[in-house]
Amino acid sequence: MVRRIFWMTVGAGAAVWAMNKANEATRRLTPDSLSGAAARGALHLGDTAKRFALDVRAGMAEREEQLRADLGLDGTAVVEPPTRPIGRRGGAGRAISAAPGSPPVVALPPSRVITPHVIASTPRQLDQRRGQHP
């Protein structure tokens, strides 16, 4: 008799547990619940995309600042005028200093007059410019 009461109680408990699980599943699968879950997922995705875009913008600004500092575009580099006219060969080179009156940071080679070169578009034109006629 005790065994029958025990198994009847176990069966009733299992039935209650199964009914609760079934009711929970039906509540989760209603159209309102599904649309709410989809809306929450979309909001989460939008927040994640927004955070990613802000991180990318911050990284871009930081990198741009680094490049400007490295290239001297942030106003710290001053180009001193050449000591001789640009058209002459030799002479002292130009220097870029960090601020007026400070020692030069980078010395540049002396400036030279650059003569324009004509670019040949075909090998035959190149030979003609060198004086070699085919």
PDB file of C-alpha atoms in Angstrom:
ATOM      1  CA  MET A   1       0.000   0.000   0.000  1.00  0.00           C
ATOM      2  CA  VAL A   2       2.788   2.450   0.809  1.00  0.00           C
ATOM      3  CA  ARG A   3       4.415   1.670  -2.506  1.00  0.00           C
ATOM      4  CA  ARG A   4       1.211   2.550  -4.363  1.00  0.00           C
ATOM      5  CA  ILE A   5       0.875   5.883  -2.542  1.00  0.00           C
ATOM      6  CA  PHE A   6       4.539   6.663  -3.255  1.00  0.00           C
ATOM      7  CA  TRP A   7       4.216   5.977  -6.995  1.00  0.00           C
ATOM      8  CA  MET A   8       0.918   7.842  -7.201  1.00  0.00           C
ATOM      9  CA  THR A   9       2.597  10.915  -5.637  1.00  0.00           C
ATOM     10  CA  VAL A  10       5.561  10.646  -8.031  1.00  0.00           C
ATOM     11  CA  GLY A  11       3.143  10.415 -10.995  1.00  0.00           C
ATOM     12  CA  ALA A  12       1.126  13.432  -9.812  1.00  0.00           C
ATOM     13  CA  GLY A  13       4.326  15.473  -9.354  1.00  0.00           C
ATOM     14  CA  ALA A  14       5.538  14.530 -12.832  1.00  0.00           C
ATOM     15  CA  ALA A  15       2.155  15.508 -14.300  1.00  0.00           C
ATOM     16  CA  VAL A  16       2.241  18.920 -12.594  1.00  0.00           C
ATOM     17  CA  TRP A  17       5.827  19.506 -13.773  1.00  0.00           C
ATOM     18  CA  ALA A  18       4.914  18.510 -17.368  1.00  0.00           C
ATOM     19  CA  MET A  19       1.843  20.796 -17.366  1.00  0.00           C
ATOM     20  CA  ASN A  20       3.924  23.756 -16.170  1.00  0.00           C
ATOM     21  CA  LYS A  21       6.505  23.163 -18.892  1.00  0.00           C
ATOM     22  CA  ALA A  22       3.792  22.887 -21.548  1.00  0.00           C
ATOM     23  CA  ASN A  23       2.107  26.121 -20.404  1.00  0.00           C
ATOM     24  CA  GLU A  24       5.464  27.930 -20.392  1.00  0.00           C
ATOM     25  CA  ALA A  25       6.190  26.735 -23.944  1.00  0.00           C
ATOM     26  CA  THR A  26       2.786  27.901 -25.211  1.00  0.00           C
ATOM     27  CA  ARG A  27       3.320  31.343 -23.635  1.00  0.00           C
ATOM     28  CA  ARG A  28       6.751  31.608 -25.301  1.00  0.00           C
ATOM     29  CA  LEU A  29       5.355  30.679 -28.720  1.00  0.00           C
ATOM     30  CA  THR A  30       2.477  33.154 -28.857  1.00  0.00           C
ATOM     31  CA  PRO A  31       2.727  35.847 -31.571  1.00  0.00           C
ATOM     32  CA  ASP A  32       3.054  38.658 -28.998  1.00  0.00           C
ATOM     33  CA  SER A  33       5.889  36.889 -27.225  1.00  0.00           C
ATOM     34  CA  LEU A  34       7.710  36.102 -30.475  1.00  0.00           C
ATOM     35  CA  SER A  35       7.422  39.697 -31.723  1.00  0.00           C
ATOM     36  CA  GLY A  36       8.675  40.990 -28.366  1.00  0.00           C
ATOM     37  CA  ALA A  37      11.690  38.686 -28.510  1.00  0.00           C
ATOM     38  CA  ALA A  38      12.437  39.804 -32.061  1.00  0.00           C
ATOM     39  CA  ALA A  39      12.170  43.472 -31.051  1.00  0.00           C
ATOM     40  CA  ARG A  40      14.508  42.948 -28.092  1.00  0.00           C
ATOM     41  CA  GLY A  41      17.004  41.194 -30.376  1.00  0.00           C
ATOM     42  CA  ALA A  42      16.869  44.034 -32.905  1.00  0.00           C
ATOM     43  CA  LEU A  43      17.425  46.629 -30.166  1.00  0.00           C
ATOM     44  CA  HIS A  44      20.384  44.664 -28.849  1.00  0.00           C
ATOM     45  CA  LEU A  45      21.846  44.392 -32.349  1.00  0.00           C
ATOM     46  CA  GLY A  46      21.390  48.151 -32.885  1.00  0.00           C
ATOM     47  CA  ASP A  47      23.111  48.947 -29.585  1.00  0.00           C
ATOM     48  CA  THR A  48      26.002  46.661 -30.472  1.00  0.00           C
ATOM     49  CA  ALA A  49      26.373  48.271 -33.915  1.00  0.00           C
ATOM     50  CA  LYS A  50      26.291  51.753 -32.369  1.00  0.00           C
ATOM     51  CA  ARG A  51      29.010  50.842 -29.840  1.00  0.00           C
ATOM     52  CA  PHE A  52      31.124  49.380 -32.672  1.00  0.00           C
ATOM     53  CA  ALA A  53      30.730  52.557 -34.761  1.00  0.00           C
ATOM     54  CA  LEU A  54      31.742  54.730 -31.790  1.00  0.00           C
ATOM     55  CA  ASP A  55      34.813  52.555 -31.170  1.00  0.00           C
ATOM     56  CA  VAL A  56      35.800  52.815 -34.843  1.00  0.00           C
ATOM     57  CA  ARG A  57      35.395  56.613 -34.806  1.00  0.00           C
ATOM     58  CA  ALA A  58      37.473  56.922 -31.640  1.00  0.00           C
ATOM     59  CA  GLY A  59      40.198  54.736 -33.144  1.00  0.00           C
ATOM     60  CA  MET A  60      40.179  56.747 -36.369  1.00  0.00           C
ATOM     61  CA  ALA A  61      40.502  60.031 -34.469  1.00  0.00           C
ATOM     62  CA  GLU A  62      43.351  58.653 -32.363  1.00  0.00           C
ATOM     63  CA  ARG A  63      45.206  57.339 -35.419  1.00  0.00           C
ATOM     64  CA  GLU A  64      44.680  60.611 -37.302  1.00  0.00           C
ATOM     65  CA  GLU A  65      46.127  62.501 -34.342  1.00  0.00           C
ATOM     66  CA  GLN A  66      49.152  60.179 -34.304  1.00  0.00           C
ATOM     67  CA  LEU A  67      49.706  60.629 -38.048  1.00  0.00           C
ATOM     68  CA  ARG A  68      49.382  64.406 -37.812  1.00  0.00           C
ATOM     69  CA  ALA A  69      51.944  64.472 -35.001  1.00  0.00           C
ATOM     70  CA  ASP A  70      54.303  62.156 -36.897  1.00  0.00           C
ATOM     71  CA  LEU A  71      54.058  64.181 -40.106  1.00  0.00           C
ATOM     72  CA  GLY A  72      54.241  67.552 -38.363  1.00  0.00           C
ATOM     73  CA  LEU A  73      50.800  68.641 -39.530  1.00  0.00           C
ATOM     74  CA  ASP A  74      49.660  69.612 -36.050  1.00  0.00           C
ATOM     75  CA  GLY A  75      51.566  72.912 -36.078  1.00  0.00           C
ATOM     76  CA  THR A  76      54.647  71.756 -34.161  1.00  0.00           C
ATOM     77  CA  ALA A  77      56.985  71.501 -37.168  1.00  0.00           C
ATOM     78  CA  VAL A  78      58.399  74.665 -38.703  1.00  0.00           C
ATOM     79  CA  VAL A  79      60.202  74.637 -42.037  1.00  0.00           C
ATOM     80  CA  GLU A  80      63.137  77.030 -42.054  1.00  0.00           C
ATOM     81  CA  PRO A  81      63.915  78.792 -45.348  1.00  0.00           C
ATOM     82  CA  PRO A  82      66.926  77.518 -47.331  1.00  0.00           C
ATOM     83  CA  THR A  83      70.201  79.379 -46.860  1.00  0.00           C
ATOM     84  CA  ARG A  84      70.861  79.483 -50.635  1.00  0.00           C
ATOM     85  CA  PRO A  85      68.548  79.854 -53.590  1.00  0.00           C
ATOM     86  CA  ILE A  86      66.770  76.657 -54.547  1.00  0.00           C
ATOM     87  CA  GLY A  87      68.228  76.577 -58.062  1.00  0.00           C
ATOM     88  CA  ARG A  88      71.848  76.100 -56.942  1.00  0.00           C
ATOM     89  CA  ARG A  89      73.491  72.766 -56.378  1.00  0.00           C
ATOM     90  CA  GLY A  90      75.201  71.931 -53.126  1.00  0.00           C
ATOM     91  CA  GLY A  91      74.926  74.197 -50.145  1.00  0.00           C
ATOM     92  CA  ALA A  92      73.315  73.615 -46.835  1.00  0.00           C
ATOM     93  CA  GLY A  93      70.178  71.550 -46.518  1.00  0.00           C
ATOM     94  CA  ARG A  94      66.914  72.656 -45.045  1.00  0.00           C
ATOM     95  CA  ALA A  95      65.868  71.533 -41.597  1.00  0.00           C
ATOM     96  CA  ILE A  96      62.575  71.033 -39.851  1.00  0.00           C
ATOM     97  CA  SER A  97      62.566  72.085 -36.216  1.00  0.00           C
ATOM     98  CA  ALA A  98      59.999  71.350 -33.557  1.00  0.00           C
ATOM     99  CA  ALA A  99      59.589  75.034 -32.671  1.00  0.00           C
ATOM    100  CA  PRO A 100      61.221  78.296 -33.736  1.00  0.00           C
ATOM    101  CA  GLY A 101      64.673  78.558 -32.223  1.00  0.00           C
ATOM    102  CA  SER A 102      64.975  74.878 -31.260  1.00  0.00           C
ATOM    103  CA  PRO A 103      67.575  72.564 -32.850  1.00  0.00           C
ATOM    104  CA  PRO A 104      66.623  70.837 -36.113  1.00  0.00           C
ATOM    105  CA  VAL A 105      64.882  67.513 -35.753  1.00  0.00           C
ATOM    106  CA  VAL A 106      65.230  66.211 -39.299  1.00  0.00           C
ATOM    107  CA  ALA A 107      67.748  67.439 -41.869  1.00  0.00           C
ATOM    108  CA  LEU A 108      66.549  67.337 -45.457  1.00  0.00           C
ATOM    109  CA  PRO A 109      68.890  67.000 -48.455  1.00  0.00           C
ATOM    110  CA  PRO A 110      69.711  70.175 -50.373  1.00  0.00           C
ATOM    111  CA  SER A 111      67.126  71.229 -52.920  1.00  0.00           C
ATOM    112  CA  ARG A 112      67.889  70.860 -56.633  1.00  0.00           C
ATOM    113  CA  VAL A 113      66.286  72.177 -59.750  1.00  0.00           C
ATOM    114  CA  ILE A 114      64.247  69.368 -61.216  1.00  0.00           C
ATOM    115  CA  THR A 115      64.159  69.220 -64.984  1.00  0.00           C
ATOM    116  CA  PRO A 116      61.019  67.706 -66.452  1.00  0.00           C
ATOM    117  CA  HIS A 117      61.476  64.387 -68.228  1.00  0.00           C
ATOM    118  CA  VAL A 118      59.287  63.279 -71.069  1.00  0.00           C
ATOM    119  CA  ILE A 119      57.797  59.871 -70.495  1.00  0.00           C
ATOM    120  CA  ALA A 120      57.777  57.582 -73.496  1.00  0.00           C
ATOM    121  CA  SER A 121      54.571  55.663 -73.939  1.00  0.00           C
ATOM    122  CA  THR A 122      55.978  52.895 -76.168  1.00  0.00           C
ATOM    123  CA  PRO A 123      59.380  51.164 -76.449  1.00  0.00           C
ATOM    124  CA  ARG A 124      59.823  52.627 -79.949  1.00  0.00           C
ATOM    125  CA  GLN A 125      59.371  56.176 -78.625  1.00  0.00           C
ATOM    126  CA  LEU A 126      61.861  55.409 -75.849  1.00  0.00           C
ATOM    127  CA  ASP A 127      64.445  54.254 -78.421  1.00  0.00           C
ATOM    128  CA  GLN A 128      63.825  57.367 -80.512  1.00  0.00           C
ATOM    129  CA  ARG A 129      64.413  59.613 -77.484  1.00  0.00           C
ATOM    130  CA  ARG A 130      67.700  57.834 -76.768  1.00  0.00           C
ATOM    131  CA  GLY A 131      68.785  58.358 -80.366  1.00  0.00           C
ATOM    132  CA  GLN A 132      68.458  54.752 -81.438  1.00  0.00           C
ATOM    133  CA  HIS A 133      66.350  54.377 -84.544  1.00  0.00           C
ATOM    134  CA  PRO A 134      65.082  50.861 -85.377  1.00  0.00           C
TER     135      PRO A 134
END
